[in-house]
mmCIF file with all atom_site columns, N, CA and C in Angstrom:
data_model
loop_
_atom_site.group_PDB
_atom_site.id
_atom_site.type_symbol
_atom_site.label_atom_id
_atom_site.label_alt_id
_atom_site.label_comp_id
_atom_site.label_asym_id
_atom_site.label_entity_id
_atom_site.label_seq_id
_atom_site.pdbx_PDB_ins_code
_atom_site.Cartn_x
_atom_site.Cartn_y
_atom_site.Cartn_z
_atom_site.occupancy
_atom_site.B_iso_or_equiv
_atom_site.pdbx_formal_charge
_atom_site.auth_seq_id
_atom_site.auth_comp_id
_atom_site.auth_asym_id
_atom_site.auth_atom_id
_atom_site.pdbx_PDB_model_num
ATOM 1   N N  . UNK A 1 1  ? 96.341  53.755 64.706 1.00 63.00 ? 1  UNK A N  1
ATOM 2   C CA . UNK A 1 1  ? 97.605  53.079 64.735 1.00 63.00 ? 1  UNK A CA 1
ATOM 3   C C  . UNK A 1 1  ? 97.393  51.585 64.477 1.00 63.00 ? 1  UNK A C  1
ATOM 4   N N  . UNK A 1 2  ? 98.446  51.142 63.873 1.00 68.00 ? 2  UNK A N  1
ATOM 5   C CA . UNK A 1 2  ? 97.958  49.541 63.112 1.00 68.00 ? 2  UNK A CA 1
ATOM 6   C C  . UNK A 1 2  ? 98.624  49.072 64.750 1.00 68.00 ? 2  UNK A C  1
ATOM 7   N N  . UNK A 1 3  ? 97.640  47.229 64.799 1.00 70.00 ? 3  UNK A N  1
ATOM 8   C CA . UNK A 1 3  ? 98.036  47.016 65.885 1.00 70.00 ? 3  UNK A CA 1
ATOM 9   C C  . UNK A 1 3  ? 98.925  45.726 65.444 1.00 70.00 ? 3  UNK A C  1
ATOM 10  N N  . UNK A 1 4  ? 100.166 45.117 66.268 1.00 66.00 ? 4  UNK A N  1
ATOM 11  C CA . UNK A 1 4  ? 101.225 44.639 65.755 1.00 66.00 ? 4  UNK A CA 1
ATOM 12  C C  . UNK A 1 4  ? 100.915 43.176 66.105 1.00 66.00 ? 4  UNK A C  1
ATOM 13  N N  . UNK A 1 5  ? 99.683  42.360 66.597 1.00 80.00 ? 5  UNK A N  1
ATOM 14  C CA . UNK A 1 5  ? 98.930  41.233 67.475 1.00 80.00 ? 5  UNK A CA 1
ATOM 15  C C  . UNK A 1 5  ? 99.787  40.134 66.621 1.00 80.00 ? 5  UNK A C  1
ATOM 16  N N  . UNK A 1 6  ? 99.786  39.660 64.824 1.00 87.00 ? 6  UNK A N  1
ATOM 17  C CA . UNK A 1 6  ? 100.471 38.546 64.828 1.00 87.00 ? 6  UNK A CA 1
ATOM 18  C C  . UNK A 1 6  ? 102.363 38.499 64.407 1.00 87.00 ? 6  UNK A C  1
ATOM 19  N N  . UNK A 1 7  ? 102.841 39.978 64.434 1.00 89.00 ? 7  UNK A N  1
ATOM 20  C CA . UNK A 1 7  ? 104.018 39.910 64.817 1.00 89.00 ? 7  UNK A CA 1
ATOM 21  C C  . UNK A 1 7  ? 104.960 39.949 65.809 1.00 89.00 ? 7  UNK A C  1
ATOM 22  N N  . UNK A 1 8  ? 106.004 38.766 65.654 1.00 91.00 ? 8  UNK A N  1
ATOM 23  C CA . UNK A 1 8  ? 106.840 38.822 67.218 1.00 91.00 ? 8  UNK A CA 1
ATOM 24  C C  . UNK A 1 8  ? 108.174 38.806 66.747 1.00 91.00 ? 8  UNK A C  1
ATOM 25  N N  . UNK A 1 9  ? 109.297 38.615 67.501 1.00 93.00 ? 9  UNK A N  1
ATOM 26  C CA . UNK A 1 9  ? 110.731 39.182 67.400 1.00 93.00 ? 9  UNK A CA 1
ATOM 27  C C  . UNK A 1 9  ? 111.468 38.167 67.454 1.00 93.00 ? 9  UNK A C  1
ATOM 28  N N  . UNK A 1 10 ? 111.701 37.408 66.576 1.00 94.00 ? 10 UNK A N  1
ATOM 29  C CA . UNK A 1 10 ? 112.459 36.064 66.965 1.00 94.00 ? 10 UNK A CA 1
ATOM 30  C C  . UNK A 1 10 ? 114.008 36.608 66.919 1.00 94.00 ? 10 UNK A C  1
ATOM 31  N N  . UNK A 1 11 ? 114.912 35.656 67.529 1.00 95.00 ? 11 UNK A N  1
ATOM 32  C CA . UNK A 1 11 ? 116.266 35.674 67.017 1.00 95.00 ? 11 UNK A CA 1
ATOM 33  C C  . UNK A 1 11 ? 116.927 34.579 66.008 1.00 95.00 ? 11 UNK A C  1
ATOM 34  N N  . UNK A 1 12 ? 118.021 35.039 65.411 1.00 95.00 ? 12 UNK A N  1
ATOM 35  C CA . UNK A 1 12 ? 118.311 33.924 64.009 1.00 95.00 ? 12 UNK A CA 1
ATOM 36  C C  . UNK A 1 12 ? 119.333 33.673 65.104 1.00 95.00 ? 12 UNK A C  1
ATOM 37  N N  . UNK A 1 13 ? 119.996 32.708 64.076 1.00 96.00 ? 13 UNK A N  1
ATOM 38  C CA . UNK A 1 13 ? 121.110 31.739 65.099 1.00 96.00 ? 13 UNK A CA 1
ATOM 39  C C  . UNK A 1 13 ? 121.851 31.403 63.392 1.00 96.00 ? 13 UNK A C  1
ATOM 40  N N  . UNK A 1 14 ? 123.181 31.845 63.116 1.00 96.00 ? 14 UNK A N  1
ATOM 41  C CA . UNK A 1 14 ? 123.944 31.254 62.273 1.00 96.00 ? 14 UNK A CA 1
ATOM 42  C C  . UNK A 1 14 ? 123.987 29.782 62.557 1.00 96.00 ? 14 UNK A C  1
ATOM 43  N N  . UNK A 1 15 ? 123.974 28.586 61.224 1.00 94.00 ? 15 UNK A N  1
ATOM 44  C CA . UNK A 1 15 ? 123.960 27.546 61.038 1.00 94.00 ? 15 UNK A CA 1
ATOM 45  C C  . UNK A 1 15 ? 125.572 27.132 61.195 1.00 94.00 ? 15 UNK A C  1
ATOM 46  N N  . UNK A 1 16 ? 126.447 28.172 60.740 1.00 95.00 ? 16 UNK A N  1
ATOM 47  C CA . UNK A 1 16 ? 127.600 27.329 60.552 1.00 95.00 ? 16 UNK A CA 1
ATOM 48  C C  . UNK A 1 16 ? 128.524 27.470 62.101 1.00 95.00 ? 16 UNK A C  1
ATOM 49  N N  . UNK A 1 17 ? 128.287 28.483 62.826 1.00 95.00 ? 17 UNK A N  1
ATOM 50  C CA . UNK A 1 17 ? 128.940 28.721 64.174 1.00 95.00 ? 17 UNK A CA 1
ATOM 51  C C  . UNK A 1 17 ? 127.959 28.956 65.621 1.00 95.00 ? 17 UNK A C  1
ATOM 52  N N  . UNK A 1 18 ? 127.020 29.186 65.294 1.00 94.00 ? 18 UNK A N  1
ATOM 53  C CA . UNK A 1 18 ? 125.868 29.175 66.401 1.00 94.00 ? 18 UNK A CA 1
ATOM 54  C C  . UNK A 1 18 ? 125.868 30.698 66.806 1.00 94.00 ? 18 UNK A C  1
ATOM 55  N N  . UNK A 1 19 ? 126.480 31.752 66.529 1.00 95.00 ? 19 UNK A N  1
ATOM 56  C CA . UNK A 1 19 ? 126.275 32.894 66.730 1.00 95.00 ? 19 UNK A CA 1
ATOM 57  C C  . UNK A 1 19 ? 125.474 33.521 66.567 1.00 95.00 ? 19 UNK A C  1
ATOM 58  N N  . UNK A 1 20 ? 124.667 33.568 67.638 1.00 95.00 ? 20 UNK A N  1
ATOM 59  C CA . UNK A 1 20 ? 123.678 34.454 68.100 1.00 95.00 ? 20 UNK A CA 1
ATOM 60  C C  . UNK A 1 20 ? 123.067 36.003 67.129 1.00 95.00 ? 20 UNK A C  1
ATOM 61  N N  . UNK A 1 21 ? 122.554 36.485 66.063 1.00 94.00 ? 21 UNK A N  1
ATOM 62  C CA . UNK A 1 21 ? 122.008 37.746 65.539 1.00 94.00 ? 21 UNK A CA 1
ATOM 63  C C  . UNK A 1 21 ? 121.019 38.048 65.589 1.00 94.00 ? 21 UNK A C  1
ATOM 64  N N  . UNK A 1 22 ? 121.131 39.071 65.045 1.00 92.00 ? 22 UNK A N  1
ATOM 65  C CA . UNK A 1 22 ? 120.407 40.226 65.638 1.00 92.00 ? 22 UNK A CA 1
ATOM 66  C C  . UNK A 1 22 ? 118.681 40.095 65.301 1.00 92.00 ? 22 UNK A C  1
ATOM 67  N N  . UNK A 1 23 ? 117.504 40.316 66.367 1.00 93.00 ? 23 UNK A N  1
ATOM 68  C CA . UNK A 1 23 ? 116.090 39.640 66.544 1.00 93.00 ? 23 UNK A CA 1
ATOM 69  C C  . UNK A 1 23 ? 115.351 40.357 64.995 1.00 93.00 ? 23 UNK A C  1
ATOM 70  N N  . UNK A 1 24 ? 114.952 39.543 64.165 1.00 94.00 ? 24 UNK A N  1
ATOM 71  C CA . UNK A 1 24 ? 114.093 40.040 63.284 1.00 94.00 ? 24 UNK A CA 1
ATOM 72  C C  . UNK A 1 24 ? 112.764 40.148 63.808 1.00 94.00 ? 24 UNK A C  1
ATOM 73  N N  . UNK A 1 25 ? 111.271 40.868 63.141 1.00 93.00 ? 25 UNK A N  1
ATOM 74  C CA . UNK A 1 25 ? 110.218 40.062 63.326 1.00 93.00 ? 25 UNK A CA 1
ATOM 75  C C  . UNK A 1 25 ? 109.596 39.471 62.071 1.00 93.00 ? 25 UNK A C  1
ATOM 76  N N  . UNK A 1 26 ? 108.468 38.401 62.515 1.00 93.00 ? 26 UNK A N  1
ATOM 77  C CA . UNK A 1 26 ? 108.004 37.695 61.850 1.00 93.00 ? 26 UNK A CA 1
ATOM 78  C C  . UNK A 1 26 ? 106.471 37.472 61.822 1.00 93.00 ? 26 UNK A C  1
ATOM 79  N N  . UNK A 1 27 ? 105.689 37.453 61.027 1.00 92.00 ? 27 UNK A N  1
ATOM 80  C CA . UNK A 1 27 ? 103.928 37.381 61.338 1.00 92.00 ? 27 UNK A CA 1
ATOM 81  C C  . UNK A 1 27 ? 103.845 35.501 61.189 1.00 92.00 ? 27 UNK A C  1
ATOM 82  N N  . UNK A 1 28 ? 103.328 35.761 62.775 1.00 90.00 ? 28 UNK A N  1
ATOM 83  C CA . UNK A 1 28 ? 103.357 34.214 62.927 1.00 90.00 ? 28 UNK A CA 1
ATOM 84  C C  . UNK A 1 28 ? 101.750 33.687 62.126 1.00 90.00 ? 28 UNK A C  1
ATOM 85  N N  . UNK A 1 29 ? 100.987 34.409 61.868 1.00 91.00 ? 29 UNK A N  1
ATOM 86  C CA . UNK A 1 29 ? 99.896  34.027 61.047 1.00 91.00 ? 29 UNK A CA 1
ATOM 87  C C  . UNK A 1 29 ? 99.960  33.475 59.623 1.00 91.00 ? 29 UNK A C  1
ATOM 88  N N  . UNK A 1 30 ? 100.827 34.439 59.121 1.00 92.00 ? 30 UNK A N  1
ATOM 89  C CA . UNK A 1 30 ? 101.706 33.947 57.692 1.00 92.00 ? 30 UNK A CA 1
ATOM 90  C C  . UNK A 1 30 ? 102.598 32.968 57.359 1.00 92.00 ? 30 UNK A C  1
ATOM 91  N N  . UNK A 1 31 ? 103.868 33.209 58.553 1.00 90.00 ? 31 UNK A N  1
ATOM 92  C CA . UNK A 1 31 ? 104.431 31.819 58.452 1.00 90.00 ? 31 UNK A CA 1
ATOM 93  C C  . UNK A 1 31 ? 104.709 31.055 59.772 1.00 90.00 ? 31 UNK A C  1
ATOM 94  N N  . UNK A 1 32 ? 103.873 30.229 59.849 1.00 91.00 ? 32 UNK A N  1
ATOM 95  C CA . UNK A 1 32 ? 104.246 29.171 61.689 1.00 91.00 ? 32 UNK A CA 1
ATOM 96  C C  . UNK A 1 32 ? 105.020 28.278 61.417 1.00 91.00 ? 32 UNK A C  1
ATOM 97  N N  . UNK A 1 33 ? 105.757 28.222 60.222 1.00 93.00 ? 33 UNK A N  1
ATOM 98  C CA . UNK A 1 33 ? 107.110 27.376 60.965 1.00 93.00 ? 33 UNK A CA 1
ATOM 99  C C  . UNK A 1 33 ? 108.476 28.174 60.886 1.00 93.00 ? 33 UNK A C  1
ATOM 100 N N  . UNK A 1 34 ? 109.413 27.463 61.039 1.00 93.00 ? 34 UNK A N  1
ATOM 101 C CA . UNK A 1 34 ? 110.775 28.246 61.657 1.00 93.00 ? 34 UNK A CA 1
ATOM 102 C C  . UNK A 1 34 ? 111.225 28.391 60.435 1.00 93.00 ? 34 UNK A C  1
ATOM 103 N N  . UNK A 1 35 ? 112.060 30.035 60.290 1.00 94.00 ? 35 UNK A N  1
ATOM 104 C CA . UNK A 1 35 ? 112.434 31.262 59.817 1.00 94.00 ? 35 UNK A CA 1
ATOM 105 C C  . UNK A 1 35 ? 114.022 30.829 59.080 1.00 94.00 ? 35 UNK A C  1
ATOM 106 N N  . UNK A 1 36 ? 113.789 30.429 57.786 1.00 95.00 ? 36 UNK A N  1
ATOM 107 C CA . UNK A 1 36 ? 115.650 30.769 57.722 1.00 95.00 ? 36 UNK A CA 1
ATOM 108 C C  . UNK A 1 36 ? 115.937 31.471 56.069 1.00 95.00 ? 36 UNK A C  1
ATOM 109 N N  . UNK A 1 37 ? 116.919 32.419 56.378 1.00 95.00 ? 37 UNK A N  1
ATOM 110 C CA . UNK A 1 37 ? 117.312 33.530 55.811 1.00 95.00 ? 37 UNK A CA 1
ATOM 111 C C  . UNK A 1 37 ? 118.667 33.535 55.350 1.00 95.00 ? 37 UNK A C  1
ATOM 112 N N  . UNK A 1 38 ? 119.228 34.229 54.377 1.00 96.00 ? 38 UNK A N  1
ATOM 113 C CA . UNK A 1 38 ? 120.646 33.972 54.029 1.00 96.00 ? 38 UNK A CA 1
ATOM 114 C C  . UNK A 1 38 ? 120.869 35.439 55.366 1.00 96.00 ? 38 UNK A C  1
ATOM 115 N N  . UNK A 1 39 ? 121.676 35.336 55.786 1.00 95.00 ? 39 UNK A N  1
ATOM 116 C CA . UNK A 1 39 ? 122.249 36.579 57.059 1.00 95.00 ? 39 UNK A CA 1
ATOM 117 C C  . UNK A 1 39 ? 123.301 36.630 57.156 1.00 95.00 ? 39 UNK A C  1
ATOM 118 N N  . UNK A 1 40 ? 124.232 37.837 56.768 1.00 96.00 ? 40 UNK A N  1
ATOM 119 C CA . UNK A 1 40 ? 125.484 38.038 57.570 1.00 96.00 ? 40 UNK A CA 1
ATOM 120 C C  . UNK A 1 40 ? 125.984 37.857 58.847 1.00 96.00 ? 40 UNK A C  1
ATOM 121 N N  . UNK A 1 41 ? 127.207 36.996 58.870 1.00 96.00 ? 41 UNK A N  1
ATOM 122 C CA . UNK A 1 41 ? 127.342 36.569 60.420 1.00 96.00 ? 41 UNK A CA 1
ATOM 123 C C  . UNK A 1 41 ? 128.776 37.323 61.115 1.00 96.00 ? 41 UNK A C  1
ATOM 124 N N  . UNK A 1 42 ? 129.002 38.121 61.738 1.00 96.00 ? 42 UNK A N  1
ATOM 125 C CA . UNK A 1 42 ? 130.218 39.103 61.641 1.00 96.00 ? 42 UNK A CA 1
ATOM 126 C C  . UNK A 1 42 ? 131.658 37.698 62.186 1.00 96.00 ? 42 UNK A C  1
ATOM 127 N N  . UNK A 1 43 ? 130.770 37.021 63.054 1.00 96.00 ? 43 UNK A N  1
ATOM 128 C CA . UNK A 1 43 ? 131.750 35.731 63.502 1.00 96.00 ? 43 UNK A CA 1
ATOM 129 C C  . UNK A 1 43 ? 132.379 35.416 62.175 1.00 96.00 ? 43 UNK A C  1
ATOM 130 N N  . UNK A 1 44 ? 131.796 34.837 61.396 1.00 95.00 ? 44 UNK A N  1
ATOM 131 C CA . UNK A 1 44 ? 132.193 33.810 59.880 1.00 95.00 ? 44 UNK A CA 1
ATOM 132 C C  . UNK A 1 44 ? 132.688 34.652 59.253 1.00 95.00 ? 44 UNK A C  1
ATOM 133 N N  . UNK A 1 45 ? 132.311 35.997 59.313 1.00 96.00 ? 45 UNK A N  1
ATOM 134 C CA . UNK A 1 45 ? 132.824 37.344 58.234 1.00 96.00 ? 45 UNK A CA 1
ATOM 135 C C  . UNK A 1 45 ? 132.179 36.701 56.718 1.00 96.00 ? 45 UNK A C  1
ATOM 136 N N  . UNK A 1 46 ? 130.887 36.163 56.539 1.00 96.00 ? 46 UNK A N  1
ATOM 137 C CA . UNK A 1 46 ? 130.461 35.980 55.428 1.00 96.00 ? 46 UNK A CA 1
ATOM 138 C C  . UNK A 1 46 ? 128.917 35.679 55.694 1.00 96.00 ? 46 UNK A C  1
ATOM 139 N N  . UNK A 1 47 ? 128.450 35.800 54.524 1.00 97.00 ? 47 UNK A N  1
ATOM 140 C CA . UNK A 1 47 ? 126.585 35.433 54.606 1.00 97.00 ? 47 UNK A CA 1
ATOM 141 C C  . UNK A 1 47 ? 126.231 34.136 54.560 1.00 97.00 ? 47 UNK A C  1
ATOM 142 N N  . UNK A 1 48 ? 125.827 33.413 55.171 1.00 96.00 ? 48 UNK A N  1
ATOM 143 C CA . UNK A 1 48 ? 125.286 31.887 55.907 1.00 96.00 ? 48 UNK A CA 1
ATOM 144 C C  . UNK A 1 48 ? 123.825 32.273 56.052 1.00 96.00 ? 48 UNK A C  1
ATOM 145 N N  . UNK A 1 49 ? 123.576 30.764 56.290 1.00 96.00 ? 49 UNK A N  1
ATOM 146 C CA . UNK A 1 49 ? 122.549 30.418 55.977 1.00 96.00 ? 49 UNK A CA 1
ATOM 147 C C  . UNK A 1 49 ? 122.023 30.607 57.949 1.00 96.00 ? 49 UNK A C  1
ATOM 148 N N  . UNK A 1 50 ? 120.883 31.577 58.220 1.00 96.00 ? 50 UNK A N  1
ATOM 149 C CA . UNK A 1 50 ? 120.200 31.786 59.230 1.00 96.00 ? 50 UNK A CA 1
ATOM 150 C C  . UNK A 1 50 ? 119.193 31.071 59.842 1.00 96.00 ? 50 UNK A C  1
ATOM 151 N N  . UNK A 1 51 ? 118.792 30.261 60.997 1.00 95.00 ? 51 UNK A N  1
ATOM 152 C CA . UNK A 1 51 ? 117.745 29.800 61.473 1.00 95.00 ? 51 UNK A CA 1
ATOM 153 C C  . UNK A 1 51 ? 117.313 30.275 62.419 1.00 95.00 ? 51 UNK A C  1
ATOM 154 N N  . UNK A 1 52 ? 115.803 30.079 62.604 1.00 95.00 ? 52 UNK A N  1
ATOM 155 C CA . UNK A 1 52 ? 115.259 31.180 64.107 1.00 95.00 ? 52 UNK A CA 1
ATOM 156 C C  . UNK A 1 52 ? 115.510 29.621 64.834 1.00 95.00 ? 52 UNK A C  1
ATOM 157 N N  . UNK A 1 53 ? 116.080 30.647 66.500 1.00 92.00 ? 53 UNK A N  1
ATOM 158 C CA . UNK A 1 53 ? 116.716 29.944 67.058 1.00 92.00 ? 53 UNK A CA 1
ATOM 159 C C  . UNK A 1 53 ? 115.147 29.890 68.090 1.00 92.00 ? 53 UNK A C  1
ATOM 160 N N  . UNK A 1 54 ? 115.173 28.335 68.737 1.00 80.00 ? 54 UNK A N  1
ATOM 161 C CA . UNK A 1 54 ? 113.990 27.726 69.412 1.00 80.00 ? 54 UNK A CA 1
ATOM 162 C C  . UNK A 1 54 ? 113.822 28.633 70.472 1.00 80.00 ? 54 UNK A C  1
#
């Protein structure tokens, strides 16, 4: 079984309303700085721009 040691579960945080979605993971070996993604935000009812929240 592969072992999962440099991935962890961050959560995104919509940029335009602060609403909280849903935890991706991420290999913190690959990328150590903070995570942002285009993501659907059901708040905004449109795709915004995602940041992993601190």
């Amino acid at each position: 079984m592969a072992k999962k040691e440099n991935r962890s579960e961050v959560t995104m945080r919509c940029s335009v309303c602060g609403y909280e979605l849903r935890p991706v993971s991420k290999n913190k070996k690959n990328t150590p700085d903070r995570l942002e993604l285009n993501r659907y935000c059901p708040k905004c009812r449109k795709t915004v721009m995602a940041k992993e929240k601190k």
